[in-house]
mmCIF file of C-alpha atoms in Angstrom:
data_model
loop_
_atom_site.group_PDB
_atom_site.id
_atom_site.type_symbol
_atom_site.label_atom_id
_atom_site.label_comp_id
_atom_site.label_asym_id
_atom_site.label_seq_id
_atom_site.Cartn_x
_atom_site.Cartn_y
_atom_site.Cartn_z
ATOM 1 C CA MET A 1 -5.050 -7.490 -30.857
ATOM 2 C CA ALA A 2 -6.138 -4.412 -28.936
ATOM 3 C CA SER A 3 -7.828 -1.651 -30.893
ATOM 4 C CA ASP A 4 -6.169 1.727 -31.282
ATOM 5 C CA GLU A 5 -8.866 3.220 -29.024
ATOM 6 C CA ARG A 6 -8.213 0.670 -26.263
ATOM 7 C CA ILE A 7 -4.477 1.258 -26.435
ATOM 8 C CA ALA A 8 -4.958 5.031 -26.313
ATOM 9 C CA ALA A 9 -7.320 4.758 -23.320
ATOM 10 C CA ILE A 10 -4.872 2.591 -21.385
ATOM 11 C CA LEU A 11 -1.983 4.918 -22.178
ATOM 12 C CA THR A 12 -4.016 7.911 -20.985
ATOM 13 C CA PHE A 13 -4.702 6.123 -17.714
ATOM 14 C CA MET A 14 -1.011 5.201 -17.398
ATOM 15 C CA ASP A 15 -0.063 8.860 -17.842
ATOM 16 C CA GLN A 16 -2.388 9.812 -14.989
ATOM 17 C CA ALA A 17 -1.304 6.919 -12.753
ATOM 18 C CA ASN A 18 2.289 8.049 -13.259
ATOM 19 C CA ARG A 19 1.469 10.823 -10.764
ATOM 20 C CA LEU A 20 1.971 8.227 -7.997
ATOM 21 C CA LYS A 21 5.720 8.640 -8.553
ATOM 22 C CA ASP A 22 5.367 12.219 -7.306
ATOM 23 C CA THR A 23 2.828 11.457 -4.563
ATOM 24 C CA LEU A 24 4.912 11.545 -1.398
ATOM 25 C CA ARG A 25 4.332 9.561 1.764
ATOM 26 C CA SER A 26 5.583 10.230 5.278
ATOM 27 C CA GLY A 27 8.146 7.389 5.147
ATOM 28 C CA HIS A 28 11.757 7.942 4.195
ATOM 29 C CA THR A 29 14.247 5.879 2.215
ATOM 30 C CA PRO A 30 17.509 4.669 3.757
ATOM 31 C CA GLU A 31 19.159 7.769 2.241
ATOM 32 C CA GLY A 32 16.580 10.050 3.856
ATOM 33 C CA ARG A 33 14.512 10.972 0.791
ATOM 34 C CA GLN A 34 10.744 10.940 1.229
ATOM 35 C CA GLU A 35 9.289 7.866 -0.480
ATOM 36 C CA SER A 36 6.568 7.990 -3.105
ATOM 37 C CA THR A 37 3.361 5.998 -3.165
ATOM 38 C CA ALA A 38 4.679 4.234 -6.285
ATOM 39 C CA GLU A 39 7.765 3.082 -4.354
ATOM 40 C CA HIS A 40 5.601 1.822 -1.496
ATOM 41 C CA THR A 41 3.406 -0.110 -3.927
ATOM 42 C CA TRP A 42 6.404 -1.625 -5.720
ATOM 43 C CA ARG A 43 7.930 -2.873 -2.466
ATOM 44 C CA LEU A 44 4.560 -4.140 -1.226
ATOM 45 C CA CYS A 45 4.169 -6.229 -4.417
ATOM 46 C CA LEU A 46 7.751 -7.477 -4.146
ATOM 47 C CA MET A 47 7.163 -8.609 -0.563
ATOM 48 C CA VAL A 48 3.943 -10.418 -1.537
ATOM 49 C CA MET A 49 5.771 -12.160 -4.388
ATOM 50 C CA LEU A 50 8.579 -13.270 -2.055
ATOM 51 C CA PHE A 51 6.144 -14.747 0.460
ATOM 52 C CA GLY A 52 4.001 -16.316 -2.292
ATOM 53 C CA GLU A 53 5.102 -19.881 -1.513
ATOM 54 C CA GLU A 54 3.726 -19.508 2.023
ATOM 55 C CA LEU A 55 0.311 -18.403 0.774
ATOM 56 C CA GLN A 56 -1.285 -21.697 -0.167
ATOM 57 C CA GLY A 57 -4.898 -21.484 -1.274
ATOM 58 C CA VAL A 58 -4.587 -17.804 -2.188
ATOM 59 C CA ASP A 59 -4.818 -16.389 -5.700
ATOM 60 C CA LEU A 60 -1.383 -14.742 -5.773
ATOM 61 C CA PHE A 61 -2.034 -12.881 -9.024
ATOM 62 C CA ARG A 62 -5.250 -11.406 -7.621
ATOM 63 C CA LEU A 63 -3.433 -10.479 -4.403
ATOM 64 C CA ILE A 64 -0.755 -8.626 -6.375
ATOM 65 C CA LYS A 65 -3.456 -6.869 -8.420
ATOM 66 C CA ILE A 66 -5.114 -5.687 -5.204
ATOM 67 C CA CYS A 67 -1.760 -4.433 -3.947
ATOM 68 C CA LEU A 68 -1.178 -2.585 -7.216
ATOM 69 C CA VAL A 69 -4.507 -0.732 -7.074
ATOM 70 C CA HIS A 70 -4.925 -0.184 -3.319
ATOM 71 C CA ASP A 71 -3.414 3.337 -3.350
ATOM 72 C CA LEU A 72 -4.133 4.407 -6.941
ATOM 73 C CA GLY A 73 -6.610 7.069 -5.819
ATOM 74 C CA GLU A 74 -3.765 8.834 -4.030
ATOM 75 C CA ALA A 75 -2.558 10.007 -7.448
ATOM 76 C CA ILE A 76 -5.242 12.685 -7.184
ATOM 77 C CA SER A 77 -5.543 13.704 -3.528
ATOM 78 C CA GLY A 78 -2.278 12.428 -2.117
ATOM 79 C CA ASP A 79 -1.469 10.319 0.910
ATOM 80 C CA ILE A 80 -2.617 10.973 4.447
ATOM 81 C CA PRO A 81 -0.024 9.760 6.973
ATOM 82 C CA ALA A 82 -1.309 7.128 9.398
ATOM 83 C CA ILE A 83 -0.746 9.386 12.392
ATOM 84 C CA HIS A 84 -3.223 11.885 10.890
ATOM 85 C CA GLN A 85 -5.928 9.385 9.913
ATOM 86 C CA ARG A 86 -9.198 9.205 11.826
ATOM 87 C CA ALA A 87 -12.058 6.732 11.593
ATOM 88 C CA ASP A 88 -14.533 9.507 10.711
ATOM 89 C CA ASP A 89 -12.422 11.378 8.122
ATOM 90 C CA ASP A 90 -14.198 9.989 4.994
ATOM 91 C CA ARG A 91 -10.763 9.112 3.595
ATOM 92 C CA ALA A 92 -11.979 5.854 2.048
ATOM 93 C CA ALA A 93 -14.858 7.572 0.244
ATOM 94 C CA ARG A 94 -12.501 10.274 -1.097
ATOM 95 C CA GLU A 95 -9.946 7.696 -2.227
ATOM 96 C CA ARG A 96 -12.638 5.693 -4.003
ATOM 97 C CA ALA A 97 -14.019 8.800 -5.709
ATOM 98 C CA ASP A 98 -10.482 9.724 -6.777
ATOM 99 C CA LEU A 99 -9.946 6.193 -8.076
ATOM 100 C CA VAL A 100 -13.141 6.395 -10.137
ATOM 101 C CA THR A 101 -11.943 9.710 -11.590
ATOM 102 C CA LEU A 102 -8.490 8.309 -12.323
ATOM 103 C CA CYS A 103 -9.970 5.232 -14.026
ATOM 104 C CA ALA A 104 -12.427 7.217 -16.174
ATOM 105 C CA PRO A 105 -10.309 6.999 -19.363
ATOM 106 C CA LEU A 106 -10.036 3.198 -19.145
ATOM 107 C CA PRO A 107 -12.183 0.802 -21.140
ATOM 108 C CA VAL A 108 -15.223 -0.270 -19.124
ATOM 109 C CA ASP A 109 -13.919 -3.785 -18.379
ATOM 110 C CA LEU A 110 -10.616 -2.553 -16.937
ATOM 111 C CA ARG A 111 -12.265 0.270 -15.010
ATOM 112 C CA ALA A 112 -14.729 -2.178 -13.449
ATOM 113 C CA GLU A 113 -11.957 -4.624 -12.555
ATOM 114 C CA ILE A 114 -9.784 -2.011 -10.848
ATOM 115 C CA ILE A 115 -12.690 -0.542 -8.888
ATOM 116 C CA ALA A 116 -13.861 -4.023 -7.832
ATOM 117 C CA LEU A 117 -10.345 -4.899 -6.637
ATOM 118 C CA TRP A 118 -10.168 -1.643 -4.667
ATOM 119 C CA ASP A 119 -13.629 -2.249 -3.180
ATOM 120 C CA ASP A 120 -12.541 -5.717 -2.082
ATOM 121 C CA TYR A 121 -9.419 -4.226 -0.467
ATOM 122 C CA ALA A 122 -11.467 -1.572 1.329
ATOM 123 C CA ALA A 123 -13.954 -4.147 2.625
ATOM 124 C CA GLY A 124 -11.237 -6.639 3.526
ATOM 125 C CA GLY A 125 -13.525 -9.534 2.724
ATOM 126 C CA SER A 126 -11.577 -11.939 0.520
ATOM 127 C CA PRO A 127 -8.463 -13.822 1.666
ATOM 128 C CA GLU A 128 -6.471 -11.761 -0.838
ATOM 129 C CA ALA A 129 -7.809 -8.470 0.552
ATOM 130 C CA VAL A 130 -7.027 -9.548 4.111
ATOM 131 C CA LEU A 131 -3.454 -10.311 3.091
ATOM 132 C CA ALA A 132 -3.093 -7.116 1.063
ATOM 133 C CA LYS A 133 -4.169 -5.006 4.042
ATOM 134 C CA GLY A 134 -1.784 -6.796 6.378
ATOM 135 C CA PHE A 135 1.179 -6.688 4.007
ATOM 136 C CA ASP A 136 0.440 -2.996 3.360
ATOM 137 C CA LYS A 137 0.818 -2.226 7.063
ATOM 138 C CA ILE A 138 3.961 -4.351 7.326
ATOM 139 C CA GLU A 139 5.588 -2.636 4.339
ATOM 140 C CA THR A 140 4.964 0.739 5.960
ATOM 141 C CA MET A 141 6.457 -0.469 9.237
ATOM 142 C CA LEU A 142 9.476 -1.885 7.388
ATOM 143 C CA THR A 143 10.016 1.476 5.703
ATOM 144 C CA HIS A 144 9.915 3.161 9.090
ATOM 145 C CA SER A 145 12.443 0.676 10.472
ATOM 146 C CA THR A 146 14.930 1.098 7.622
ATOM 147 C CA GLY A 147 14.436 4.712 6.590
ATOM 148 C CA ARG A 148 16.470 7.652 7.753
ATOM 149 C CA ASN A 149 13.822 9.224 9.968
ATOM 150 C CA ALA A 150 13.760 12.493 11.871
ATOM 151 C CA ALA A 151 15.370 12.396 15.316
ATOM 152 C CA ASP A 152 11.947 12.688 16.981
ATOM 153 C CA PHE A 153 10.338 9.874 14.942
ATOM 154 C CA ASP A 154 7.795 7.976 17.067
ATOM 155 C CA TYR A 155 8.765 4.321 16.634
ATOM 156 C CA GLY A 156 6.318 3.410 19.390
ATOM 157 C CA PHE A 157 3.448 4.356 17.054
ATOM 158 C CA ASN A 158 4.372 1.401 14.829
ATOM 159 C CA LEU A 159 3.944 -1.050 17.697
ATOM 160 C CA ASP A 160 0.175 -0.475 17.560
ATOM 161 C CA TYR A 161 -0.121 0.509 13.896
ATOM 162 C CA GLY A 162 -2.225 -1.867 11.814
ATOM 163 C CA ARG A 163 -2.385 -4.510 14.531
ATOM 164 C CA ALA A 164 -5.901 -5.656 13.551
ATOM 165 C CA ALA A 165 -4.869 -6.050 9.894
ATOM 166 C CA THR A 166 -1.719 -8.016 10.678
ATOM 167 C CA ALA A 167 -3.465 -10.306 13.182
ATOM 168 C CA ARG A 168 -5.840 -11.790 10.577
ATOM 169 C CA HIS A 169 -3.388 -14.317 9.116
ATOM 170 C CA ALA A 170 -0.699 -16.467 10.770
ATOM 171 C CA LEU A 171 2.010 -15.463 8.261
ATOM 172 C CA LEU A 172 1.268 -11.780 8.751
ATOM 173 C CA ALA A 173 1.464 -12.210 12.520
ATOM 174 C CA ALA A 174 4.819 -14.025 12.228
ATOM 175 C CA ILE A 175 6.269 -11.305 9.993
ATOM 176 C CA ARG A 176 4.864 -8.635 12.282
ATOM 177 C CA ALA A 177 6.558 -10.199 15.299
ATOM 178 C CA GLN A 178 9.962 -9.771 13.668
ATOM 179 C CA VAL A 179 9.206 -6.240 12.481
ATOM 180 C CA ASP A 180 8.041 -5.346 16.003
ATOM 181 C CA GLU A 181 11.381 -6.612 17.367
ATOM 182 C CA ARG A 182 13.189 -4.223 15.031
ATOM 183 C CA THR A 183 10.865 -1.404 16.028
ATOM 184 C CA ARG A 184 11.358 -1.995 19.763
ATOM 185 C CA ALA A 185 15.138 -1.957 19.294
ATOM 186 C CA LEU A 186 14.924 1.346 17.393
ATOM 187 C CA ASP A 187 12.543 2.772 19.995
ATOM 188 C CA GLN A 188 14.979 1.880 22.804
ATOM 189 C CA LYS A 189 17.968 3.154 20.844
ATOM 190 C CA THR A 190 16.395 6.550 20.202
ATOM 191 C CA GLY A 191 14.861 6.797 23.659
ATOM 192 C CA ALA A 192 11.577 7.986 22.213
#
């Protein structure tokens, strides 16, 4: 049984991680409300679970853990929309520093596990990290294709978005092909 101190530390972390529900992203829901990072993470994990049977040789539980922690640092500094990200913006270093701060109340073993999972995601080295990165991009593109977006939304941006991440696994590429079809149809429909 967990000690009172361990329970209290985990609950403190959970209180801080709850901020992801209020951390808004640039995507919109089908009703037009801006989505939160928590909603993005939930749907990302759901998608991974649904495609789990097609992921032979992958540690599905570890993959879902990576998906759960990949944006935790955004609880502190927020999300930066993809269209505003640059290779030299130090975003990854800031997100990691924010993650370390967020995880500070946790017991050492849990803190180390979460940071190691995030580091793996950032490096994209393990099969699970490769899949997490690709599914992350696909979930964002799906949100853009089903959300009530502004009239001037640039659907064409999605056709190049995350291409390197989604090309690293055959399943990701197959899913991407169908999402790109949706995106092209929306792009033609809006005349963007």
